[in-house]
XYZ file of C-alpha atoms in Angstrom:
317
model
C 4.145 -82.785 18.013
C 7.157 -80.899 16.412
C 8.712 -80.092 19.769
C 12.462 -79.570 19.316
C 14.863 -79.089 22.210
C 18.667 -78.564 22.392
C 20.832 -78.654 25.434
C 23.844 -80.126 27.093
C 26.127 -80.750 30.129
C 29.827 -79.933 30.857
C 32.033 -81.759 33.365
C 35.340 -79.974 33.831
C 38.092 -79.833 36.624
C 41.329 -78.349 37.473
C 43.487 -79.951 39.979
C 46.881 -80.744 41.474
C 47.445 -84.510 40.976
C 50.263 -86.241 42.927
C 51.057 -89.811 41.764
C 53.281 -92.068 43.902
C 54.832 -95.515 42.792
C 55.258 -97.054 46.313
C 57.527 -99.976 44.802
C 60.178 -97.569 43.276
C 59.561 -94.426 45.543
C 58.955 -92.414 42.409
C 56.756 -89.537 42.785
C 55.258 -86.872 40.480
C 52.940 -83.833 41.125
C 51.377 -81.495 38.565
C 48.498 -79.070 37.918
C 46.338 -79.666 35.072
C 42.691 -79.859 33.742
C 40.297 -82.184 32.239
C 37.229 -81.884 30.025
C 35.666 -84.938 31.442
C 32.386 -84.702 29.532
C 30.840 -82.360 26.987
C 27.222 -83.744 26.250
C 25.195 -82.087 23.446
C 21.509 -83.188 23.460
C 18.975 -83.041 20.737
C 15.387 -84.022 21.023
C 12.667 -84.027 18.515
C 9.097 -85.268 19.210
C 6.977 -86.313 16.393
C 3.884 -86.569 18.712
C 3.343 -87.277 22.313
C 4.240 -90.962 21.798
C 7.190 -90.878 19.388
C 10.424 -89.039 19.611
C 14.003 -89.237 18.681
C 17.071 -88.400 20.774
C 20.735 -87.720 20.058
C 23.634 -87.173 22.557
C 27.178 -86.576 21.531
C 29.894 -87.290 24.064
C 33.214 -85.332 23.908
C 36.101 -85.603 26.214
C 39.825 -84.516 26.735
C 41.893 -85.848 29.626
C 45.199 -84.625 30.981
C 48.205 -86.268 29.390
C 46.270 -87.304 26.508
C 48.582 -87.573 23.400
C 46.042 -87.952 20.853
C 43.128 -85.734 19.632
C 40.025 -85.185 21.565
C 37.660 -88.096 21.707
C 34.032 -87.823 20.166
C 31.458 -90.598 20.591
C 27.781 -90.904 20.020
C 26.463 -91.861 23.529
C 22.695 -91.741 22.801
C 20.871 -92.262 19.568
C 17.472 -93.918 19.835
C 13.811 -93.721 18.661
C 11.627 -93.723 21.596
C 7.849 -94.894 22.121
C 6.040 -93.791 25.194
C 3.180 -96.116 26.236
C 1.343 -95.893 29.645
C 2.947 -93.277 31.964
C 6.307 -94.405 33.048
C 6.764 -97.137 30.293
C 9.202 -96.568 27.306
C 10.732 -98.459 24.583
C 13.950 -97.258 23.053
C 15.614 -98.645 19.952
C 19.310 -97.696 19.518
C 21.913 -96.520 21.925
C 20.671 -95.610 25.379
C 21.675 -95.705 29.111
C 22.220 -99.029 30.622
C 19.779 -99.712 33.572
C 21.831 -100.241 36.673
C 24.473 -97.512 36.083
C 21.770 -95.012 35.110
C 19.828 -95.913 38.302
C 22.901 -95.617 40.563
C 24.057 -92.244 39.031
C 20.581 -90.714 39.715
C 20.655 -91.675 43.499
C 24.289 -90.883 43.931
C 23.868 -87.259 42.622
C 27.703 -86.289 42.110
C 28.370 -88.091 38.940
C 30.332 -85.104 37.788
C 33.018 -85.643 40.256
C 33.787 -89.237 39.235
C 31.993 -92.294 37.958
C 30.791 -94.913 40.379
C 33.016 -97.770 41.398
C 31.873 -100.307 38.875
C 32.936 -98.061 35.961
C 36.366 -97.525 37.588
C 36.662 -101.242 37.907
C 35.607 -101.763 34.314
C 32.643 -103.975 34.899
C 30.011 -101.580 33.832
C 29.214 -99.472 30.875
C 27.087 -96.262 30.637
C 25.318 -96.858 27.202
C 25.044 -99.437 24.494
C 23.240 -100.242 21.215
C 20.127 -102.366 21.272
C 16.616 -102.437 22.616
C 15.812 -100.904 25.877
C 12.322 -101.275 27.872
C 11.633 -99.549 31.135
C 8.297 -99.378 32.977
C 6.712 -98.772 36.422
C 3.822 -101.315 36.771
C 3.012 -99.754 40.279
C 4.049 -96.829 42.522
C 6.293 -99.256 44.592
C 8.006 -101.183 41.667
C 9.835 -100.391 38.375
C 11.810 -102.466 35.975
C 14.255 -102.049 33.220
C 15.622 -104.575 30.626
C 18.201 -103.857 27.902
C 19.167 -106.472 25.106
C 22.295 -105.003 23.589
C 25.545 -105.561 21.535
C 27.712 -105.777 24.537
C 30.462 -103.648 22.805
C 29.426 -100.434 24.482
C 28.913 -97.107 22.868
C 32.562 -96.176 22.466
C 33.459 -99.233 20.345
C 30.178 -100.471 19.080
C 30.425 -103.950 17.733
C 28.538 -107.208 17.706
C 29.499 -110.842 18.635
C 27.840 -114.194 18.301
C 24.933 -113.301 20.639
C 23.236 -110.350 22.370
C 24.051 -109.352 25.983
C 21.192 -108.667 28.459
C 21.004 -106.316 31.581
C 18.054 -106.139 33.784
C 16.879 -104.798 37.007
C 13.879 -104.588 39.346
C 13.523 -101.713 41.939
C 11.339 -101.523 45.013
C 10.504 -98.144 46.468
C 9.159 -98.604 49.969
C 9.131 -94.915 50.185
C 9.286 -92.332 47.473
C 12.618 -91.195 48.957
C 14.148 -94.691 48.989
C 15.142 -97.552 46.634
C 16.163 -101.180 46.856
C 17.168 -102.648 43.479
C 18.418 -106.059 42.211
C 20.267 -106.172 38.856
C 22.164 -108.494 36.773
C 24.217 -108.577 33.406
C 24.987 -111.630 31.251
C 26.857 -111.625 27.830
C 30.067 -111.704 25.990
C 30.798 -107.954 25.604
C 30.493 -108.017 21.737
C 33.390 -110.391 21.456
C 33.278 -113.710 19.347
C 35.539 -116.854 18.696
C 37.787 -116.839 15.677
C 40.450 -119.085 14.293
C 43.042 -118.082 16.926
C 40.935 -116.999 19.951
C 38.213 -119.048 21.476
C 35.791 -117.802 24.021
C 36.185 -119.567 27.249
C 33.691 -117.643 29.483
C 30.552 -115.365 29.562
C 30.875 -112.064 31.589
C 28.308 -111.774 34.301
C 27.485 -109.296 37.060
C 25.053 -109.185 40.047
C 24.181 -105.917 41.572
C 22.525 -104.773 44.727
C 21.601 -101.177 45.375
C 20.142 -99.510 48.361
C 19.805 -95.682 48.583
C 17.944 -92.661 50.318
C 17.520 -89.169 49.026
C 15.457 -86.357 50.344
C 15.931 -82.512 50.323
C 18.591 -82.566 53.022
C 20.325 -86.121 52.889
C 21.659 -88.796 50.497
C 23.029 -92.072 51.545
C 23.660 -95.052 49.421
C 25.541 -98.415 48.820
C 26.023 -100.378 45.714
C 27.501 -103.883 45.712
C 28.674 -105.577 42.523
C 30.089 -109.062 41.949
C 31.389 -109.662 38.302
C 32.886 -112.694 36.729
C 35.238 -112.990 33.667
C 34.891 -109.253 32.319
C 38.618 -109.142 31.588
C 39.485 -112.670 30.770
C 36.880 -114.022 28.348
C 39.619 -115.909 26.316
C 41.599 -117.321 29.076
C 41.006 -120.823 30.647
C 41.244 -119.888 34.235
C 38.131 -117.733 35.252
C 38.275 -114.645 37.564
C 35.993 -112.598 39.885
C 35.696 -109.106 40.761
C 34.044 -107.383 43.717
C 33.109 -103.707 44.126
C 31.441 -101.827 46.955
C 30.633 -98.039 46.579
C 29.241 -96.024 49.471
C 28.258 -92.371 49.540
C 26.616 -89.655 51.723
C 25.906 -86.012 51.419
C 24.154 -83.298 53.367
C 22.403 -80.252 51.740
C 23.241 -77.436 54.182
C 21.400 -74.574 52.296
C 19.936 -74.442 48.939
C 23.401 -73.243 47.571
C 25.794 -75.397 49.796
C 26.348 -79.005 50.555
C 29.049 -81.503 51.681
C 29.517 -85.038 50.467
C 31.861 -87.971 50.769
C 32.340 -91.295 49.014
C 34.344 -94.517 49.417
C 34.913 -97.409 47.124
C 36.608 -100.736 47.750
C 37.543 -103.128 44.891
C 38.863 -106.675 44.784
C 39.953 -106.947 41.188
C 41.055 -110.417 41.079
C 39.269 -112.837 43.365
C 40.711 -116.098 42.011
C 44.104 -115.260 40.333
C 45.352 -112.603 42.608
C 43.161 -112.573 45.748
C 45.633 -110.323 47.749
C 45.089 -107.482 45.380
C 43.040 -104.535 46.733
C 41.915 -101.145 45.504
C 40.357 -98.116 47.301
C 38.853 -94.913 46.069
C 37.770 -91.913 48.427
C 36.653 -88.394 47.909
C 35.251 -85.670 50.034
C 34.271 -82.020 49.282
C 32.002 -79.055 49.543
C 29.683 -77.874 46.675
C 28.438 -74.598 45.803
C 25.669 -73.686 43.454
C 25.804 -70.087 42.604
C 23.134 -70.276 40.091
C 20.666 -72.604 38.333
C 22.583 -75.154 36.146
C 25.917 -74.475 37.619
C 27.722 -76.604 40.332
C 31.258 -75.991 41.707
C 32.982 -78.223 44.145
C 36.250 -78.176 46.050
C 37.223 -81.923 46.208
C 40.119 -83.964 47.703
C 40.569 -87.417 46.263
C 42.772 -90.433 47.256
C 43.253 -93.717 45.534
C 45.422 -96.649 46.557
C 46.299 -100.160 45.372
C 48.031 -102.834 47.388
C 48.805 -106.439 47.119
C 49.717 -108.928 49.958
C 49.390 -105.881 52.264
C 52.154 -103.992 50.390
C 51.267 -100.543 48.887
C 51.646 -100.557 44.967
C 50.643 -97.077 44.099
C 48.695 -94.072 45.554
C 47.419 -90.933 44.137
C 46.326 -87.665 45.781
C 44.255 -84.937 44.042
C 43.060 -81.636 45.169
C 41.125 -79.180 42.877
C 37.802 -77.797 41.676
C 35.243 -79.796 39.676
C 32.380 -78.375 37.822
C 29.082 -79.220 36.074
C 27.360 -76.764 33.761
C 23.878 -77.499 32.261
C 22.469 -75.404 29.464
């Protein structure tokens, strides 16, 4: 009781970014930096069962014309029950993305593919229940507004995300998840909702002291076209691997493929890839030399590509 904690994380990078428009032949290269995330965390425990948590989220991205963005990512009242079972009321992490990020291990480099495809959100306002009924199984359910923590608003109904995870070994996980809702939108006099946003997720991952492997497959419907009569589908596959060479050094790689419009524009494709080497000079500090490549194409013809090389960092305090 009365336990107060304060801390945070910083994700920052400086890199050379080359952007190519393959349709026009235009190309642009420049050095710049990003403050991708500045999380400030505050916890206060009323007793061993009840606590309150606040996380503010700040970022500033290259080329950003407006002022720095500031959000409340987490703000919840938490009740602990049996070991491993918690109830949170307020803004908290969404189950599938939180689980994926933990097993991926390199979130500070970039968000996972479903976030880049905009069929996922990190946090939302609502009621969040998570538990582990046995050593081999755990679950999580979130009943939320659907608007996300950056633009919180409510619609005609609540959205629901849930997952169940099986741990055949403490170093492995196989998870099935899903989402159903309307993303905080609602019908009005000029716009009528035509669809519900849905997503199915499959995750398989392994992590021990030396290796990390993982793959997440997601299939989403109507995340970008709730109001249009024709429906659409999105597919996303993210794969990653890393090797811890010494306590200070590791190497890693990741590759994502996205099919952003399976029904309306099935020839459209997207790819993201990165690889790098990480150095941990001291506790709480991670530095990585990273190369990235992204590409988009349609009917086999390249539309745009980007290449990036630089240093990414994570600082925990």
